[in-house]
C-alpha atoms as a PDB file:
ATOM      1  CA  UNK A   1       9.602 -53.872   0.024  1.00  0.00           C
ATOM      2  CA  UNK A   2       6.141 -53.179   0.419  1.00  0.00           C
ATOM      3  CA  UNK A   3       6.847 -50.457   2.774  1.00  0.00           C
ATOM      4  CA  UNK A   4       9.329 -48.947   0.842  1.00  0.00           C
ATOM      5  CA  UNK A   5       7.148 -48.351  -2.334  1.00  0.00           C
ATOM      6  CA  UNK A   6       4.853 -46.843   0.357  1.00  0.00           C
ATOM      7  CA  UNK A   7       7.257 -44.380   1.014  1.00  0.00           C
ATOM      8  CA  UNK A   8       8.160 -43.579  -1.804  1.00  0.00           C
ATOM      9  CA  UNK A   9       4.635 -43.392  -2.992  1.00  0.00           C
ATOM     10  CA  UNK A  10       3.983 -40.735  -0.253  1.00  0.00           C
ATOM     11  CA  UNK A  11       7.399 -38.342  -1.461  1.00  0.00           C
ATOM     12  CA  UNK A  12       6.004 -38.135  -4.534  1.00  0.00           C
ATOM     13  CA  UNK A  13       2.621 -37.112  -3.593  1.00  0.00           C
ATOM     14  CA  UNK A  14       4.455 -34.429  -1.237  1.00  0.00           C
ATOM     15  CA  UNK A  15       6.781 -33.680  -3.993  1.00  0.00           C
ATOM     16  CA  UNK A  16       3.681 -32.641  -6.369  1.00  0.00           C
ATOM     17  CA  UNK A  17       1.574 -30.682  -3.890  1.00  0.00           C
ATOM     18  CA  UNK A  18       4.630 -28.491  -2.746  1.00  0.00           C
ATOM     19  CA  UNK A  19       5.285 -26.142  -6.201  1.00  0.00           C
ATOM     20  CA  UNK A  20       1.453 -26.663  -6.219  1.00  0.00           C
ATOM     21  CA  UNK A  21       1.850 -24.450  -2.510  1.00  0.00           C
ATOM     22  CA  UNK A  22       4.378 -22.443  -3.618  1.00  0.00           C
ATOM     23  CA  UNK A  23       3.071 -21.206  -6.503  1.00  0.00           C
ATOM     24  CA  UNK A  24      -0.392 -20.105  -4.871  1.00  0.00           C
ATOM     25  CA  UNK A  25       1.412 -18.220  -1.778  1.00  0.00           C
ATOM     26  CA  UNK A  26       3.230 -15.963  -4.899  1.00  0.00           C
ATOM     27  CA  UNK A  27      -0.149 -15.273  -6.108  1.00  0.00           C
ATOM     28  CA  UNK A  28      -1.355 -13.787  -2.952  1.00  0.00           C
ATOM     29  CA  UNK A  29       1.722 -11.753  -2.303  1.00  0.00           C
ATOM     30  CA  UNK A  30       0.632  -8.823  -4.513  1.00  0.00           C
ATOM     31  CA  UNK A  31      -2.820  -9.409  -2.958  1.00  0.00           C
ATOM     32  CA  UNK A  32      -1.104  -9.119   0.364  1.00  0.00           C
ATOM     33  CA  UNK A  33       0.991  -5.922  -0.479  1.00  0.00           C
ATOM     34  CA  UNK A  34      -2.313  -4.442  -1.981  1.00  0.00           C
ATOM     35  CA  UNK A  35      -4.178  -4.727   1.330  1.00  0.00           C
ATOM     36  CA  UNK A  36      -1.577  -2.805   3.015  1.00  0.00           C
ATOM     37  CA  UNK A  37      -0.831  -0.205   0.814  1.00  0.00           C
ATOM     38  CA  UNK A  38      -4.810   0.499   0.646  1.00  0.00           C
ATOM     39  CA  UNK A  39      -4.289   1.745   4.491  1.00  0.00           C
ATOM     40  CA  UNK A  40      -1.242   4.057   3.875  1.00  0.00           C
ATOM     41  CA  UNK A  41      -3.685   6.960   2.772  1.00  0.00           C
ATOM     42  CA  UNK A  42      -6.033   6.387   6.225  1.00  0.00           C
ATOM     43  CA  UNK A  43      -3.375   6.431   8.089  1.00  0.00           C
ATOM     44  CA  UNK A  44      -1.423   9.549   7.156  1.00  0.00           C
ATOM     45  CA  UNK A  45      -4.851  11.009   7.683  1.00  0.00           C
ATOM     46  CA  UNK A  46      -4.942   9.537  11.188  1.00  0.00           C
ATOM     47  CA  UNK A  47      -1.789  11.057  12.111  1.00  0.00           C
ATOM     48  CA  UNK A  48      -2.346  14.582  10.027  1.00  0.00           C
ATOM     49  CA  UNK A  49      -5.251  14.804  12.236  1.00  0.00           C
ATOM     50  CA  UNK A  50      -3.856  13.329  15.995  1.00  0.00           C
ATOM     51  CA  UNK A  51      -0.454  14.700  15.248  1.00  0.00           C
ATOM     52  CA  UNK A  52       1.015  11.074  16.439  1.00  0.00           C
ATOM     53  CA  UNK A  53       0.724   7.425  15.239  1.00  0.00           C
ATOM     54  CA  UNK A  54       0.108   6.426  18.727  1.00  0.00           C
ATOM     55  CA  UNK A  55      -3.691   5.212  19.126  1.00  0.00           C
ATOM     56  CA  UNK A  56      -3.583   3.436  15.890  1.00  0.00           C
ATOM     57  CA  UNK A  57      -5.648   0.797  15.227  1.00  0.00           C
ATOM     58  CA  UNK A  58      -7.629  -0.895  12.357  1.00  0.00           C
ATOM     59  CA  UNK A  59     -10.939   0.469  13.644  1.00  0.00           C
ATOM     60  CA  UNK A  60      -9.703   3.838  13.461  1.00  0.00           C
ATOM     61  CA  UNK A  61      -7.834   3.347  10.342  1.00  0.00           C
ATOM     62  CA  UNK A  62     -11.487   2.288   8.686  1.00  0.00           C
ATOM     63  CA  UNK A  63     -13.145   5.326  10.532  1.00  0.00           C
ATOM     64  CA  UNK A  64     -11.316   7.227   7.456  1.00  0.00           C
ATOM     65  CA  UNK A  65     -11.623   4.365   4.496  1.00  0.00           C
ATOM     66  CA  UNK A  66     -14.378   1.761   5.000  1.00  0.00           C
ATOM     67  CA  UNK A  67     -12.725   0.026   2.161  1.00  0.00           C
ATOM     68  CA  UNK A  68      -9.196  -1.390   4.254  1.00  0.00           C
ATOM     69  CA  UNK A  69      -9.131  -4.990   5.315  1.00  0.00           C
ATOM     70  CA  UNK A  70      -7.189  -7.883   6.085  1.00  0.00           C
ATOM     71  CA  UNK A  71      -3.992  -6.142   7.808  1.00  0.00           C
ATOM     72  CA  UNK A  72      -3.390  -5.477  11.477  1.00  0.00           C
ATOM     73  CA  UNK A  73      -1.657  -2.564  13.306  1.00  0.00           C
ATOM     74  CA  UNK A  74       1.534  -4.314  14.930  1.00  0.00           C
ATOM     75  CA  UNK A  75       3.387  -1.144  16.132  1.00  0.00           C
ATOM     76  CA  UNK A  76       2.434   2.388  16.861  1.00  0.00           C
ATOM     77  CA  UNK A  77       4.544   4.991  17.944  1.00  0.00           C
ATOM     78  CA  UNK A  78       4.273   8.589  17.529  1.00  0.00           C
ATOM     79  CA  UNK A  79       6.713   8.855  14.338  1.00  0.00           C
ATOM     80  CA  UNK A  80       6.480   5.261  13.140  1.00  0.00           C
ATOM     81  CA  UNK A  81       4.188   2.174  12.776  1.00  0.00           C
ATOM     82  CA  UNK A  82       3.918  -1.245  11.342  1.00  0.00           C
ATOM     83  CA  UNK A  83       1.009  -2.851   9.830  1.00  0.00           C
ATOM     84  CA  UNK A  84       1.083  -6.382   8.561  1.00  0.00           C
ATOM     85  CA  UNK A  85      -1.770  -8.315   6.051  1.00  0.00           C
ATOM     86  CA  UNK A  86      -3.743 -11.173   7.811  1.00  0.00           C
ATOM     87  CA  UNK A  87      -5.251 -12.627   4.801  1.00  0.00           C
ATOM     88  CA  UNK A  88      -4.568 -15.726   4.338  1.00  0.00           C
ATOM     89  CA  UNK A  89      -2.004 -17.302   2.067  1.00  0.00           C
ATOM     90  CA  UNK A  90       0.865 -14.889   2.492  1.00  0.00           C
ATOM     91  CA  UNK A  91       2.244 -12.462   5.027  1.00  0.00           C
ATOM     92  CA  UNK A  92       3.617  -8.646   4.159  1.00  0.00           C
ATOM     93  CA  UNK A  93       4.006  -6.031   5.980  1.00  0.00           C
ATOM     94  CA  UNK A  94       5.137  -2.200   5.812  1.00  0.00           C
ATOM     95  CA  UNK A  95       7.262  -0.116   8.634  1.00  0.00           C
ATOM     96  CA  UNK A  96       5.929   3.525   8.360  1.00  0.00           C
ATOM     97  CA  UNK A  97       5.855   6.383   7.106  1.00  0.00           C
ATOM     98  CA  UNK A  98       8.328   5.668   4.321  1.00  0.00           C
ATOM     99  CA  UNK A  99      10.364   2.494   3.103  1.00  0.00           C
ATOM    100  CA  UNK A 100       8.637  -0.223   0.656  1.00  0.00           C
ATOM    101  CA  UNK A 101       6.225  -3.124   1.604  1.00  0.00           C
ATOM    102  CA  UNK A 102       8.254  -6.023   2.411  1.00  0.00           C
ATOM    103  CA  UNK A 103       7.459  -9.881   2.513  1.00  0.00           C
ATOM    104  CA  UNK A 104       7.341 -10.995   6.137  1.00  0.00           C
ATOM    105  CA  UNK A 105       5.983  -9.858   9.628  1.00  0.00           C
ATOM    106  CA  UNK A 106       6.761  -6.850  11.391  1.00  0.00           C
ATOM    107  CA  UNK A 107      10.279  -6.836  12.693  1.00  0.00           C
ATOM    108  CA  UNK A 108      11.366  -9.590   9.444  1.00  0.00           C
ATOM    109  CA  UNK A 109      13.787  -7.751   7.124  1.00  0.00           C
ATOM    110  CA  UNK A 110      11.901  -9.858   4.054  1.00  0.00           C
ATOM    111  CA  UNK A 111      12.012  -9.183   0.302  1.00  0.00           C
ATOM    112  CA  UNK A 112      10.653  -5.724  -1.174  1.00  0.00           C
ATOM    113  CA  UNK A 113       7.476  -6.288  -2.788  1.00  0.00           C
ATOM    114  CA  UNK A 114       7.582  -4.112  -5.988  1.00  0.00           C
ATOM    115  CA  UNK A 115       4.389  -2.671  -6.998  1.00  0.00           C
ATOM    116  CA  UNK A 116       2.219  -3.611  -9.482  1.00  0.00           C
ATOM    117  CA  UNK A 117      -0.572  -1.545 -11.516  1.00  0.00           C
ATOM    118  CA  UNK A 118      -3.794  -3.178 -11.655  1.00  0.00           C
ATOM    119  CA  UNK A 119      -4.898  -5.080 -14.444  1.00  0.00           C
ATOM    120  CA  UNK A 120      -7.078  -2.580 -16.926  1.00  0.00           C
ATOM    121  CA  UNK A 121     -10.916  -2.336 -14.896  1.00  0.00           C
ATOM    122  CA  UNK A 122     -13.734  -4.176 -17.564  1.00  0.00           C
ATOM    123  CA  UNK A 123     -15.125  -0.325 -18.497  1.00  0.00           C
ATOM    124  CA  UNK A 124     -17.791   0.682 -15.689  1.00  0.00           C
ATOM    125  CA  UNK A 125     -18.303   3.529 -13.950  1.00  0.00           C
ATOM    126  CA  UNK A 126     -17.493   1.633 -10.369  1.00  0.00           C
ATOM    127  CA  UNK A 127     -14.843  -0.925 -12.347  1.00  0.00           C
ATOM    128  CA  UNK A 128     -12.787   2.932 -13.320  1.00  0.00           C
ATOM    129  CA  UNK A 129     -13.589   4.505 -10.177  1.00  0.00           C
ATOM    130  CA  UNK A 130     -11.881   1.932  -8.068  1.00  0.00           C
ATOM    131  CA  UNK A 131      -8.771   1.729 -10.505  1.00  0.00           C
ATOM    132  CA  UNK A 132      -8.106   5.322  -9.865  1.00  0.00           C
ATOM    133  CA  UNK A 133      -8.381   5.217  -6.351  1.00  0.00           C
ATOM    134  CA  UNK A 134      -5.909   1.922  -6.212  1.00  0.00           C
ATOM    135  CA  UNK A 135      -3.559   4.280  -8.753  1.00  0.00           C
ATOM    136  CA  UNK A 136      -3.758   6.999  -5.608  1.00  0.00           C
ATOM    137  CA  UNK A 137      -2.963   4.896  -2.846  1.00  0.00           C
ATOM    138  CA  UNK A 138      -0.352   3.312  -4.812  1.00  0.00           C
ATOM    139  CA  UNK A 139       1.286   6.683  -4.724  1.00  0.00           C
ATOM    140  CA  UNK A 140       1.272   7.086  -0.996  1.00  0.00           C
ATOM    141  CA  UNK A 141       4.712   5.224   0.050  1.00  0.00           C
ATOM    142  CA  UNK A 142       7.202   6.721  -2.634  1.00  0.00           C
ATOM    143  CA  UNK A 143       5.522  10.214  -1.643  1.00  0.00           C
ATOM    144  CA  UNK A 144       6.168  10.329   1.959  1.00  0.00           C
ATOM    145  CA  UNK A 145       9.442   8.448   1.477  1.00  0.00           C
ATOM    146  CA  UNK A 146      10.372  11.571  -0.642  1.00  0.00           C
ATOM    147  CA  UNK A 147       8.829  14.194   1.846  1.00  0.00           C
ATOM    148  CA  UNK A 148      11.032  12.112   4.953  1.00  0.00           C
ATOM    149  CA  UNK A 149      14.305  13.357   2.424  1.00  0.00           C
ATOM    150  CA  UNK A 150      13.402  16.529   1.561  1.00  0.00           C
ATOM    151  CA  UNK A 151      11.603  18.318   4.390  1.00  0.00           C
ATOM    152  CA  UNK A 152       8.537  18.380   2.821  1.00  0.00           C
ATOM    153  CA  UNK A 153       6.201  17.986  -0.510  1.00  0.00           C
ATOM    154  CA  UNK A 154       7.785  21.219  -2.533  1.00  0.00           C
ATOM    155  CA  UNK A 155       9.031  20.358  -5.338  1.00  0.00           C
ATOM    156  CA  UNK A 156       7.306  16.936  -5.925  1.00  0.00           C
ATOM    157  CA  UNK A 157       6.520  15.558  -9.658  1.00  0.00           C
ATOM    158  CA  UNK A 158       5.853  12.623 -10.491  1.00  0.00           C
ATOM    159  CA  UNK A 159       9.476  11.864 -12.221  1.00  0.00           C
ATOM    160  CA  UNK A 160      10.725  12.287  -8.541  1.00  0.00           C
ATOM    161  CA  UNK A 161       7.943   9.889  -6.868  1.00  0.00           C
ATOM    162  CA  UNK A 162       8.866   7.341  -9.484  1.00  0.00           C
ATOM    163  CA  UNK A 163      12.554   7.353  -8.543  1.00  0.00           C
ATOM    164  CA  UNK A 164      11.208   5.961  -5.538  1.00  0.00           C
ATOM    165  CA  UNK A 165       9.067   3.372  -7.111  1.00  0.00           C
ATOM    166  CA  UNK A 166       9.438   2.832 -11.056  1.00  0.00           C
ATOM    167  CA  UNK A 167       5.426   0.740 -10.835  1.00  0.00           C
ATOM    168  CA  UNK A 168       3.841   4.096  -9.929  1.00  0.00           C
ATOM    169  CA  UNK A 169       1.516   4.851 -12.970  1.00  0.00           C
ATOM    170  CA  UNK A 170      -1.735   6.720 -13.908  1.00  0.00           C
ATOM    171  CA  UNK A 171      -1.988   9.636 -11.723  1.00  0.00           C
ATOM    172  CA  UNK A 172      -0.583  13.528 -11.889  1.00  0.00           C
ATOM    173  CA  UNK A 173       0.884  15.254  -9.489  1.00  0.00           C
ATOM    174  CA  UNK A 174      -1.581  18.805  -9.529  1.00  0.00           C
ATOM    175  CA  UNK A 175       0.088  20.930  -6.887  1.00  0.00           C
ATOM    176  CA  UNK A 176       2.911  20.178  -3.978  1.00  0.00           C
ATOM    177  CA  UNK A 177       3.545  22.765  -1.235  1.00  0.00           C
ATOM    178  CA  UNK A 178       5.919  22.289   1.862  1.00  0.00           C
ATOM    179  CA  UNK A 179       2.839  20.436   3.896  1.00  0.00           C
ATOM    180  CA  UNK A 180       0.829  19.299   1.554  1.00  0.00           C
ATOM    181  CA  UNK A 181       0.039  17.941  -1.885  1.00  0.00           C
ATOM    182  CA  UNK A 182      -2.575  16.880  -4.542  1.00  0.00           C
ATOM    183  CA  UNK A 183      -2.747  13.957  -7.039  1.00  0.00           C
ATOM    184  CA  UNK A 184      -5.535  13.413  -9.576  1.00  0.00           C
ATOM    185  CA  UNK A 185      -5.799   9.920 -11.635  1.00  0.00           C
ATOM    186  CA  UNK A 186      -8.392   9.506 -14.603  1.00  0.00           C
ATOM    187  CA  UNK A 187      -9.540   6.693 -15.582  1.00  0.00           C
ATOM    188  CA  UNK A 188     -12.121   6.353 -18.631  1.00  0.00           C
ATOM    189  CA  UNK A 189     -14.684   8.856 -17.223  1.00  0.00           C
ATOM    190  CA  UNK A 190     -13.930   8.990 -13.662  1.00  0.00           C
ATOM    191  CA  UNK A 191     -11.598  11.243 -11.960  1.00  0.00           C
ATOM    192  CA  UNK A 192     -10.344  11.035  -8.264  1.00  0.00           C
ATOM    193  CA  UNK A 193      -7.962  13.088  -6.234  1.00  0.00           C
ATOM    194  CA  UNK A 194      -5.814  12.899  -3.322  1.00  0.00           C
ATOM    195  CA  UNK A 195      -5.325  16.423  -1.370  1.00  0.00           C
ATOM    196  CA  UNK A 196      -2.866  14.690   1.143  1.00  0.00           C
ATOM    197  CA  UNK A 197      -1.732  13.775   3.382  1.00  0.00           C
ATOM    198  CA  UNK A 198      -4.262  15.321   5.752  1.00  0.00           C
ATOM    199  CA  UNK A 199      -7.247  13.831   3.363  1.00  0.00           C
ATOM    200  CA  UNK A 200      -8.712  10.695   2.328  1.00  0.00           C
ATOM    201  CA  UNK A 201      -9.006  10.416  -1.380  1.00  0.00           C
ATOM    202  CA  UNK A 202     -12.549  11.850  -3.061  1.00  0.00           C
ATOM    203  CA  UNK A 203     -14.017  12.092  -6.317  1.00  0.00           C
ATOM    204  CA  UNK A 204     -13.618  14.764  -8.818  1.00  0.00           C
ATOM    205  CA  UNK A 205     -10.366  17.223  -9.290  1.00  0.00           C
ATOM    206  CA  UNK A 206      -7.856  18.648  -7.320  1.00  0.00           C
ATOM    207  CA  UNK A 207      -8.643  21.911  -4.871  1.00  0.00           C
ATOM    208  CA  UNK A 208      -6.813  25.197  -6.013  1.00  0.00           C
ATOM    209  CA  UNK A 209      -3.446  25.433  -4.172  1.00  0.00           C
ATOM    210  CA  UNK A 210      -3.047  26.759  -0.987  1.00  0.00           C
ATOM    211  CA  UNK A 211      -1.506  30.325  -0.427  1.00  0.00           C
ATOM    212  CA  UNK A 212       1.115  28.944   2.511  1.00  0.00           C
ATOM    213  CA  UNK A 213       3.902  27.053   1.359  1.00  0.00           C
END
């Protein structure tokens, strides 16, 4: 008898810290997905600039944007790659250039992670800087994925990126030419753009359009 209240007593301790578990690994999913999609914008860089995805690696990812973290470069080939979060807690991963962040490792077919904006910066200059630049690299996935079905950034707006992805908020698409493109997001006083995909994001507006198309 003894025994079996032991038992018992044990279940329900187990019982009690498992939703406990459960509901802190949801928590760090968005976390998670945010890590990754912070590297999409390096990356594109990285291969704008090497012509290939081959060579990839975090070091080189953070030659372009000090800022990523906490993911690992699982798979590089020269048209795709797949990067993965290490922090702990929970595990996403994306599968380059286009297609959304997914729960899971690299090669796991796991649930799509929808995005989700920020939560409004406490107003500061460096608090509205860094929501525009998350807004930007938000942007990244739905933009390529739209450039891998149409040849190309012509004809992008931001109606058509959100078709991709309905969370994309908060920036404007400035200019989109066969090659290339440029968003700008404002936030309270600060403005950032993203000439990409050659380009890592930078303060202030867009560049006037190139003549090429």
């Amino acid at each position: 008898m003894r025994r079996r209240r032991r038992t018992v007593a044990l279940l329900l301790a187990l019982a009690a810290i498992a939703p406990a578990h459960a509901a802190g690994e949801r928590t760090a999913v968005p976390e998670a997905a945010a890590d990754v999609r912070a590297a999409i914008p390096a990356i594109e860089a990285y291969r704008a600039d090497h012509g290939t995805y081959v060579g990839l690696t975090l070091a080189k990812i953070r030659a372009w944007d000090r800022s990523v973290r906490r993911i690992a470069v699982k798979r590089a080939t020269k048209n795709s790659y797949c990067i993965q979060s290490t922090a702990p807690g929970a595990v996403v991963h994306f599968a380059g250039p286009r297609g959304p962040v997914r729960t899971g490792r690299c090669g796991v077919r796991g649930a799509v992670v929808p995005y989700q904006p920020s939560a409004p910066a406490t107003p500061s200059p460096t608090g509205d800087a860094g929501t525009a630049q998350r807004n930007l690299r938000a942007a990244i996935p739905a933009i390529e994925a739209y450039a891998a079905d149409h040849d190309g950034y012509a004809g992008l707006t931001l109606e058509k990126i959100r078709s991709y992805d309905r969370g994309i908020d908060g920036i404007s698409v400035v200019w989109a030419v066969r090659s290339e493109y440029c968003l700008e997001s404002t936030v309270g006083a600060e403005t950032y753009h993203l000439n990409g995909p050659a380009n890592p994001q930078a303060p202030g507006h867009c560049p006037a359009a190139p003549a090429r198309t």
